[in-house]
Coordinates of C-alpha atoms and ligand atoms in Angstrom, one line a residue:
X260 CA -37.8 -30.7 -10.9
X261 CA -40.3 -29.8 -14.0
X262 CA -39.5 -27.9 -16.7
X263 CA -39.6 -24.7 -15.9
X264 CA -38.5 -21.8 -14.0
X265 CA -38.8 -22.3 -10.3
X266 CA -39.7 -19.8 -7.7
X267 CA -37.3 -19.4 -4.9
X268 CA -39.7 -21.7 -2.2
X269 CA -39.4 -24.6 -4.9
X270 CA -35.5 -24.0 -5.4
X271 CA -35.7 -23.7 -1.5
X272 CA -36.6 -27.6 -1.1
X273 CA -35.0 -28.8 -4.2
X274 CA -32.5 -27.1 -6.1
X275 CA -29.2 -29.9 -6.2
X276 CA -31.1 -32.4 -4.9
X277 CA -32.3 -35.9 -6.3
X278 CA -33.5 -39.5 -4.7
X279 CA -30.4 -41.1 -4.0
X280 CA -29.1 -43.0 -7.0
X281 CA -27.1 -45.7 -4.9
X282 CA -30.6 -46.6 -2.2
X283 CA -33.5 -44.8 -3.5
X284 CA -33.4 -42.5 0.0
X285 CA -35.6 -39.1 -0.9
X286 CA -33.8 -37.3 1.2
X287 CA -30.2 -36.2 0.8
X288 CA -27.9 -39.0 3.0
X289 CA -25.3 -37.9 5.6
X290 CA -22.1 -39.0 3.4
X291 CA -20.3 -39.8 6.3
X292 CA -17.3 -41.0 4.6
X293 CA -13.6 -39.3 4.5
X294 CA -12.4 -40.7 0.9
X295 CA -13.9 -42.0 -2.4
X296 CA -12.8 -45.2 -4.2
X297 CA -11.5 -44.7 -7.7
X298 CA -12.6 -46.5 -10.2
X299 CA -9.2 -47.2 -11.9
X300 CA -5.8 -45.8 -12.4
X301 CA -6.7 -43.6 -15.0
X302 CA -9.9 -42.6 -13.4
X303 CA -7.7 -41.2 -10.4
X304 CA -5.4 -39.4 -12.1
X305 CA -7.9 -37.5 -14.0
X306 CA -9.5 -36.4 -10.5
X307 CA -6.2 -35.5 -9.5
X308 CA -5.4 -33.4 -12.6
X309 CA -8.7 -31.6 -12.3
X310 CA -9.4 -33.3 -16.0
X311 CA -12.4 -34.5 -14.7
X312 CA -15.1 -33.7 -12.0
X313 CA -15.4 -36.1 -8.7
X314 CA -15.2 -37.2 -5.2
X315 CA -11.4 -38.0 -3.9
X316 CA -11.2 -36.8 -0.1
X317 CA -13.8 -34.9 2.0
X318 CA -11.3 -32.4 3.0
X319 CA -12.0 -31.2 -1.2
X320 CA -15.7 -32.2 -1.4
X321 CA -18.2 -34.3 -0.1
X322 CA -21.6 -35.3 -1.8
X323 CA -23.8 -34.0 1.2
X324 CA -22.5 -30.4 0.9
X325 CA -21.9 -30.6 -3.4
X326 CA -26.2 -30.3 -3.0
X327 CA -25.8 -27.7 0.0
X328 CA -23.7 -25.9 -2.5
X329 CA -25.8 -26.0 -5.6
X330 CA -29.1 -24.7 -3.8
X331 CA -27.1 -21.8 -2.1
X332 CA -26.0 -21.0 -5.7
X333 CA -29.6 -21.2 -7.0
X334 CA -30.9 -19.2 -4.4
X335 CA -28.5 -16.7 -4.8
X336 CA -28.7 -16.7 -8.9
X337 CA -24.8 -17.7 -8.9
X338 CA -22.8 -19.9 -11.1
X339 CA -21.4 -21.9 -8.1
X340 CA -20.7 -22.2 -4.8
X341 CA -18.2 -23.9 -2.0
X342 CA -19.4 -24.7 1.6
X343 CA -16.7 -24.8 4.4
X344 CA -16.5 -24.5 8.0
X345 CA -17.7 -21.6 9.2
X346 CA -18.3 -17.9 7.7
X347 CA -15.2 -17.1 8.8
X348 CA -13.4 -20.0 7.1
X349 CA -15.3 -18.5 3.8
X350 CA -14.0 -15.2 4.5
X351 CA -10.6 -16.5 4.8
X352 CA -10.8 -18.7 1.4
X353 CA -12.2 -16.0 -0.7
X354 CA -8.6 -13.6 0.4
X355 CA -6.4 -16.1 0.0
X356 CA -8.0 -16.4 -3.5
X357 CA -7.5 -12.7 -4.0
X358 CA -4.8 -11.6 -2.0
X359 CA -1.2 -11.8 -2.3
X360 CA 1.1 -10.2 0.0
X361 CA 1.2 -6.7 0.4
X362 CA -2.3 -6.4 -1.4
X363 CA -5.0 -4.4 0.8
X364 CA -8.7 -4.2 0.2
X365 CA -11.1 -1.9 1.5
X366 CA -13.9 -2.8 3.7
X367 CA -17.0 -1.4 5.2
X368 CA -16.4 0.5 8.9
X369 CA -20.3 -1.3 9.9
X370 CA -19.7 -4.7 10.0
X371 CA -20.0 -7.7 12.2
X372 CA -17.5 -7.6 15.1
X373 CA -16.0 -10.7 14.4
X374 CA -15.3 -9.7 10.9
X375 CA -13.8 -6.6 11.9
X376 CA -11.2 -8.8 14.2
X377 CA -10.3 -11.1 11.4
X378 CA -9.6 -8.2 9.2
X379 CA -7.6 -6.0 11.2
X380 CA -5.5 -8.7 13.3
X381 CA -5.2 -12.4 12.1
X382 CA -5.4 -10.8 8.1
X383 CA -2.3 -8.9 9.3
X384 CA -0.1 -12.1 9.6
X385 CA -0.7 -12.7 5.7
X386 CA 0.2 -9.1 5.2
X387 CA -3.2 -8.5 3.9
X388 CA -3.8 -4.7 4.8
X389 CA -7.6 -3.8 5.0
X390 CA -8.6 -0.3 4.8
X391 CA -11.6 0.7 6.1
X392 CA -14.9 3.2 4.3
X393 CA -18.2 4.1 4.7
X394 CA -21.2 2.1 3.2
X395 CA -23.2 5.9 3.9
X396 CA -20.6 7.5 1.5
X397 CA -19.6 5.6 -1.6
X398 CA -16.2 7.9 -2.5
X399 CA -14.8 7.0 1.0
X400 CA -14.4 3.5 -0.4
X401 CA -12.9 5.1 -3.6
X402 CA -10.5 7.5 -1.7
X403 CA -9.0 4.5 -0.4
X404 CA -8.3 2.6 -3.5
X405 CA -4.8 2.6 -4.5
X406 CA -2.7 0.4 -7.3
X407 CA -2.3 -2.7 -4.2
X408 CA -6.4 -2.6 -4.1
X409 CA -8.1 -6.2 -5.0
X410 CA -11.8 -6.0 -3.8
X411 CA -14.5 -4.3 -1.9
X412 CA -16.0 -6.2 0.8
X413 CA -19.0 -5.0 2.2
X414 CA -22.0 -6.4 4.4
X415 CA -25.6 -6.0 2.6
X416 CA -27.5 -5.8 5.4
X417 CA -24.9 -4.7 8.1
X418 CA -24.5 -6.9 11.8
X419 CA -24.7 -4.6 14.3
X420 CA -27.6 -2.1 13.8
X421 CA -29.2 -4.0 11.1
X422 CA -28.7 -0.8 8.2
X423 CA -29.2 -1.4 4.4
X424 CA -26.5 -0.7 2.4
X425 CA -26.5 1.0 -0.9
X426 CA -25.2 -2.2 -2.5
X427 CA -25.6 -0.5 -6.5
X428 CA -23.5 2.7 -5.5
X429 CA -20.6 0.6 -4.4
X430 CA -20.8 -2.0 -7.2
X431 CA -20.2 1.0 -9.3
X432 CA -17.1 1.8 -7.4
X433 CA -15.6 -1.5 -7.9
X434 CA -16.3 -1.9 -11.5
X435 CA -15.2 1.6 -12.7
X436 CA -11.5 0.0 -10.5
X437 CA -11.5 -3.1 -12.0
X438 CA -12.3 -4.8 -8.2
X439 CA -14.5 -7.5 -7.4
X440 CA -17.4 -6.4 -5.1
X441 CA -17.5 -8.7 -2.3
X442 CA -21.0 -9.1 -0.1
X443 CA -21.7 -10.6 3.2
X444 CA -25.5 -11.9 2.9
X445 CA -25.8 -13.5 6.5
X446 CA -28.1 -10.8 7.6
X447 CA -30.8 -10.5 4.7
X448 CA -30.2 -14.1 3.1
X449 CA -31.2 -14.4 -0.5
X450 CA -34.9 -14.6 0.5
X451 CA -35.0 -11.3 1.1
X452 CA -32.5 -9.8 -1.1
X453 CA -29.6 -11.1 -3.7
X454 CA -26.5 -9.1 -3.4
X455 CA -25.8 -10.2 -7.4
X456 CA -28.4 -8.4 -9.0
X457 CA -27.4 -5.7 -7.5
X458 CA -23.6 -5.8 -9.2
X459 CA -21.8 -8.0 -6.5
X460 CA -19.2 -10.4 -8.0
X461 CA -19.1 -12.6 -4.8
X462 CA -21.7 -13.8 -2.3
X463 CA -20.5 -15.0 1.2
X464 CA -22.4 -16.4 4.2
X465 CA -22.3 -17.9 7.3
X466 CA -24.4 -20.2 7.2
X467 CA -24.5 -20.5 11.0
X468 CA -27.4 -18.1 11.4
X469 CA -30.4 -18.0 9.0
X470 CA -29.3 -20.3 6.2
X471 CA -29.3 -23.1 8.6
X472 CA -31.5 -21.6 11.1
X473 CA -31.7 -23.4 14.3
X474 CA -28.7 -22.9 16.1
X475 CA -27.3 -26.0 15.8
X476 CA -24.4 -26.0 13.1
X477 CA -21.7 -23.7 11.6
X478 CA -20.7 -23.6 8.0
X479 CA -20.0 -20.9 5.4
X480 CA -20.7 -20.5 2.0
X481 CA -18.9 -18.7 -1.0
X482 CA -21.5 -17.8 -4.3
X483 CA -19.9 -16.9 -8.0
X484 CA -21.6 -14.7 -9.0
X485 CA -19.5 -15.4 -12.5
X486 CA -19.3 -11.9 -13.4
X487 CA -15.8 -11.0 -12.4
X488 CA -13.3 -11.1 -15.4
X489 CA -9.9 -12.7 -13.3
X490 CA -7.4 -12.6 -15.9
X491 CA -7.5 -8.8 -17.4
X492 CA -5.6 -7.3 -15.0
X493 CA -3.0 -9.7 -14.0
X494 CA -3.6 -9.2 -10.7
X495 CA -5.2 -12.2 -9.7
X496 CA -2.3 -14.6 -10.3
X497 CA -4.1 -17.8 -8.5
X498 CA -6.7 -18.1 -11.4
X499 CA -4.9 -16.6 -14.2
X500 CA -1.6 -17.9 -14.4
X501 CA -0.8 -21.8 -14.9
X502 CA -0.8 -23.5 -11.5
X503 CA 2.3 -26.2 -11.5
X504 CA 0.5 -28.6 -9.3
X505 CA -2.5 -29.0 -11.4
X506 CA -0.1 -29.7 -14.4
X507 CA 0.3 -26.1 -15.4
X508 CA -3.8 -25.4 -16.1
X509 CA -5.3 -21.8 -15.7
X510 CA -8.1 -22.1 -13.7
X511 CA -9.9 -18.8 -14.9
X512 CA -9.1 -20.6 -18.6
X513 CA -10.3 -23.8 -18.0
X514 CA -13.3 -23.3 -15.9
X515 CA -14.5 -19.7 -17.0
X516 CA -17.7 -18.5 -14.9
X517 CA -17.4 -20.9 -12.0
X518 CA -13.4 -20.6 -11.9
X519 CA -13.5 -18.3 -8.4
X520 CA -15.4 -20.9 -7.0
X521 CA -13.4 -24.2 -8.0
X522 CA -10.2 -21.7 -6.9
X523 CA -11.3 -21.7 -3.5
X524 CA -12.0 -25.0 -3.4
X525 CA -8.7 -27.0 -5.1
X526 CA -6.1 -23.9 -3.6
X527 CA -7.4 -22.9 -0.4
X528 CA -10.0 -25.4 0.9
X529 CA -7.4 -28.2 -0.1
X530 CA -4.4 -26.5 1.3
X531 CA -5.9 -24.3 4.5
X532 CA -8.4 -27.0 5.1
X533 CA -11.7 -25.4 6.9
X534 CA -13.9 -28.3 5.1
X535 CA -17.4 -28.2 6.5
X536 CA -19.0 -31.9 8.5
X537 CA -21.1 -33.2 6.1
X538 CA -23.8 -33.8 9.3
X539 CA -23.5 -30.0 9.3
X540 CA -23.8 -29.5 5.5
X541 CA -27.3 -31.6 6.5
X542 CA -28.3 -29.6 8.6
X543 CA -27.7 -26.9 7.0
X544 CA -29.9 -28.4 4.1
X545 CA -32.7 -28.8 6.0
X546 CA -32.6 -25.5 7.4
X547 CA -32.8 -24.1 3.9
X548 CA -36.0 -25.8 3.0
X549 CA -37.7 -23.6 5.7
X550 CA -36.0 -20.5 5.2
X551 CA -38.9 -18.5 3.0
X552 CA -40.8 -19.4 5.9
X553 CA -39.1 -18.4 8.5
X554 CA -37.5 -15.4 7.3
X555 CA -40.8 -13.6 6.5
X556 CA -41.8 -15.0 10.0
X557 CA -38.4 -13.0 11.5
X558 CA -39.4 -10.2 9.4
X559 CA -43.4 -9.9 10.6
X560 CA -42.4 -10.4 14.0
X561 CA -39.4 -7.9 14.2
X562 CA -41.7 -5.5 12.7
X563 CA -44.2 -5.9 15.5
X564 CA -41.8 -5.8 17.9
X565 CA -39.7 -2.6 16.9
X566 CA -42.9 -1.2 16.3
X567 CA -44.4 -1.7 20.4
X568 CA -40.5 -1.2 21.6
X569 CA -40.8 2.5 19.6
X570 CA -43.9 3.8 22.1
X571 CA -42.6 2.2 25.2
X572 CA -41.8 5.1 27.8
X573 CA -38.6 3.1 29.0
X574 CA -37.0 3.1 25.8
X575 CA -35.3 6.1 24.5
X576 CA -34.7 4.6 21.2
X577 CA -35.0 2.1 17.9
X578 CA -33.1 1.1 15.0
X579 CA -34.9 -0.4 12.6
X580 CA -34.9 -0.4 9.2
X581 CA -38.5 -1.7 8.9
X582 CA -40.1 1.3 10.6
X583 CA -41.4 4.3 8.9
X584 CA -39.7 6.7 10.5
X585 CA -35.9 5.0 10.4
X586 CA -33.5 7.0 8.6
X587 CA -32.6 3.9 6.5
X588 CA -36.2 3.0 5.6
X589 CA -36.1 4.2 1.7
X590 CA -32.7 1.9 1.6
X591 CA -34.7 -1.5 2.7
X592 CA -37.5 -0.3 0.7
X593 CA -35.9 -0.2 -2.5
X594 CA -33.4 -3.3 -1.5
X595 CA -35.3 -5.8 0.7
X596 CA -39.0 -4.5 0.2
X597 CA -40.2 -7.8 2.2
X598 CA -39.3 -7.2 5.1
X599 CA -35.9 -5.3 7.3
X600 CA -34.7 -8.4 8.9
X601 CA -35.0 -9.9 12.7
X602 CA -31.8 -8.0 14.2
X603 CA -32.0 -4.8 15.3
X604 CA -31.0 -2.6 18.4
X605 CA -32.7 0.0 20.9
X606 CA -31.6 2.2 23.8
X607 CA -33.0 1.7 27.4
X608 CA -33.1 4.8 29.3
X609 CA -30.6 4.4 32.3
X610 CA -27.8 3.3 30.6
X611 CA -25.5 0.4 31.3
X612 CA -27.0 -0.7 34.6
X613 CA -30.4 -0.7 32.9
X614 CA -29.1 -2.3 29.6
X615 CA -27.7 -4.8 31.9
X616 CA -30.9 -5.3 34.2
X617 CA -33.2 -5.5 31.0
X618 CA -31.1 -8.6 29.6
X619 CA -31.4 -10.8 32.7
X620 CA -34.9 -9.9 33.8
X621 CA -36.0 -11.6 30.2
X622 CA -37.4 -15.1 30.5
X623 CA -38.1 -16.2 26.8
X624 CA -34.7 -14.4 24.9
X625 CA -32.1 -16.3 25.6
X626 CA -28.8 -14.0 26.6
X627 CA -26.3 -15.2 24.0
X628 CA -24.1 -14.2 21.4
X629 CA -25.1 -15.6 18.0
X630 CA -28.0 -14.5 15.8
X631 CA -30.8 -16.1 13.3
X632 CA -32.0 -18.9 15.3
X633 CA -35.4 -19.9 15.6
X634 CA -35.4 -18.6 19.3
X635 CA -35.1 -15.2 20.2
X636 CA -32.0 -14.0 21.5
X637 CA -30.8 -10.8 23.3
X638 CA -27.1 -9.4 24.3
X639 CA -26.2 -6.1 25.8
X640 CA -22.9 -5.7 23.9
X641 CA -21.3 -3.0 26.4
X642 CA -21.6 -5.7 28.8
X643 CA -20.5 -8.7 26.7
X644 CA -19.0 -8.4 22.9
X645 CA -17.7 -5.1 23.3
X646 CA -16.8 -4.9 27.1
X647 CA -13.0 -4.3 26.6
X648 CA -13.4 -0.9 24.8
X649 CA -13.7 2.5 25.8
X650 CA -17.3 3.8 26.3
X651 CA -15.9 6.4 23.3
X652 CA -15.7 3.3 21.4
X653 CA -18.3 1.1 22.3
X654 CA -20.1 4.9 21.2
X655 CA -18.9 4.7 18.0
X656 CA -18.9 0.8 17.2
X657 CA -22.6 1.8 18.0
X658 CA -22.4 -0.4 21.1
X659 CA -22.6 2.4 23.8
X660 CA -23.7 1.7 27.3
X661 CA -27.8 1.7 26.8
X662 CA -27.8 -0.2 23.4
X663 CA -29.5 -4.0 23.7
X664 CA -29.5 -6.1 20.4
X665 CA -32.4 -8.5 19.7
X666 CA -32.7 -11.4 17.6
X667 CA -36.1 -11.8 16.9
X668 CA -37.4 -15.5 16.7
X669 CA -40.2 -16.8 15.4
X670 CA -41.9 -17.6 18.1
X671 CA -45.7 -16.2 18.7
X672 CA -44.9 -11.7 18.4
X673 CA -47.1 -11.9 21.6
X674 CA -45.2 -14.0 23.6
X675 CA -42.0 -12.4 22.6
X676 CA -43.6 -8.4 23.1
X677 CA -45.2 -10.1 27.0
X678 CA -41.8 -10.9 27.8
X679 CA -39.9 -7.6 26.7
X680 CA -43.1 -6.1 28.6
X681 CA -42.3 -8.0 31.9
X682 CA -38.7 -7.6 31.6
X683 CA -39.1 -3.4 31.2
X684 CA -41.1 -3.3 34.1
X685 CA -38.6 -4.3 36.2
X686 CA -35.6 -2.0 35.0
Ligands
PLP485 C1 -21.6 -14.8 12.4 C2 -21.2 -13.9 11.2 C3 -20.0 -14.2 10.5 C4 -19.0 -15.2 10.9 O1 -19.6 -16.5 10.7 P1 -19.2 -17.8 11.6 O2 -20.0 -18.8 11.0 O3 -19.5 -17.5 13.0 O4 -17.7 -18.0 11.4 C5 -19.7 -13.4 9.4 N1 -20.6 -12.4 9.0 C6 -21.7 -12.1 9.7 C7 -22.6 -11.0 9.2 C8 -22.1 -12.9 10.8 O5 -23.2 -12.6 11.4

């Protein structure tokens, strides 16, 4: 790349990668290989006592998604980054980093569903207790902050009814406790807003939905930010105290700024083992070279969208962000001023069966549960995600009977208004 300081579109196509140096090939190869040949004795038992940096076993790294890695960091102005399986799996990895048994964190009450699960059940069989606040009230996170507290995890741009959060408010939570702030960016990706400028510490994704784009691969991604100081507290034991398999190093010692990333990767990547395909750290690439694009193309046509939903006589309400009137406007104005997002959810009058009717009578949505692809998609979660609760708590989960989530593509806004249009008329 020149010299000089690229914009995000440039770092988009480029950032981490170069022309092959084994073939020439421009653009980043499938390394569909599972291990790495040494180049002597020596050599291999420097990898192996993380004395020096290179490929050993694609479980630990792979070169396809080592340049996956480095853009999201650029993108995200971080100091590294480790891609893995799924968002979940980078969830999962940055806890086990964290967490010891016993410790709790507190999380967000908005967040996305499957989150939520992973949390409150399968965190339980770690005995990692999560305790949960509200993004609208900063102190309700601090009210549940207690001497077993390690982080803050929060969503910037939250799942469900696509709200801004006051990202600033709760970094200055976790710093005045010693926590790191973690933020899920799946929603708003860093195109349209960079959780670590606002005082995150850690960035995750899945890169399922708009990082890669097209519905077509899962991964996750964990940012540094670099910020977080891992040894003053001595409550972060897996970075700052030696580690015996590594021949007693400290990680946060050795590799400073980028040590919560390199943790992740050489204690729980290499012993939990959600390693991301590297076809699927190539797709994910790809997807990123378009993501400016297509995110202000999700963004423009969401807009026009929630905008002809808001004056339809069939529908008694919409949430979103974008439009002037939405109580979490000044939010995404001050935190995202290019656009609110393509997910977002509205109320058909009639309730459930009406909900349900609107969902099959569309023709160009396709009814599914996943988010940020190029196509749009529609679920009626009262029907579907959030079927086995109460309607008391499908109310509150803000899934009641008459809610419909979109996923706005970025497809032509006419085609995509025509076929809501046609859809309503029927209901
Ligand atoms: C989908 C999603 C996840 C989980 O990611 P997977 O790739 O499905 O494991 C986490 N957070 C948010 C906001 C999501 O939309």
């Amino acid at each position: 790349m020149p010299d000089r300081n690229p914009g995000f579109s440039t770092l988009a196509v480029h950032a981490g990668a170069q022309p092959d140096p084994a073939t020439g090939a421009r653009i980043t190869p499938i390394y569909q290989t599972t291990a790495y040949v040494f180049n002597d004795a020596d050599h291999a038992a420097a990898l192996f006592g993380l004395k020096q940096f290179g490929n050993i076993y694609t479980r630990i790294m792979n070169p396809t998604q080592a340049v996956l890695e480095e853009r999201v960091a650029a993108l995200e102005g971080g100091t590294a980054a480790l891609a893995v399986a799924s968002g979940h799996a980078a969830q999962m990895l940055v806890f086990h980093t964290i967490m010891q048994p016993g410790d709790n964190f507190v999380a967000a009450k908005k967040l996305y569903g499957g989150s939520i699960n992973q949390f409150g059940h399968a965190f339980k069989s770690f005995d990692w207790q999560v305790r949960w606040a509200d993004t609208a009230d900063p102190e309700s996170f601090e009210a549940e902050i207690d001497g077993r507290t390690r982080a803050i995890f929060i969503e910037s741009l939250a799942n469900p009814g696509g709200t801004f959060v006051d990202i600033a408010a709760i970094a200055e939570v976790a710093r005045k406790h010693g926590l790191p702030l973690i933020v899920d960016n799946t929603m708003a990706t860093p195109y349209l807003l960079r959780p670590l400028e606002h005082g995150a510490d850690i960035v995750v994704h899945s890169a399922t939905k708009f990082l890669g784009g097209h519905g077509n691969s899962m991964g996750g991604i964990i940012v540094d930010g670099g910020t977080f100081d891992w040894s003053k507290s001595g409550n972060y034991p897996a970075l700052s105290k030696p580690r015996t398999e590594y021949g007693g190093v400290v990680l946060h010692q050795a590799f400073g700024n980028f040590a919560f990333a390199i943790a992740c990767r050489v204690l729980g990547l290499r012993d939990l083992g959600p390693a991301i395909a590297p076809m699927n750290a190539f797709l994910i690439l790809t997807g990123i070279e378009t993501l400016p694009l297509r995110m202000q193309r999700h963004c423009d046509n969401a807009l026009k969208v929630a905008t002809w939903l808001k004056q339809h006589p069939k529908v008694a309400w919409v949430n979103y962000a974008g439009l002037d009137s939405d109580p979490n406007h000044a939010l995404q104005q001050r935190y995202s001023p290019k656009g609110a997002g393509a997910v977002f959810t509205f109320g058909v009058r009639g309730g459930y069966v009406a909900g349900k009717a609107l969902v099959e009578g569309l023709q160009l949505f396709s009814h599914l549960a996943n988010i940020g692809d190029t196509r749009s998609l529609v679920i009626h979660p009262a029907s579907t995600t959030h079927a086995q609760l109460t309607e008391a708590q499908q109310i509150a989960a803000g899934a009641g009977p008459d809610v419909v989530r979109l996923s706005i593509g970025i497809e032509d806004a006419a085609d995509i208004i025509a076929d809501l249009e046609q859809s309503l008329a029927k209901v």
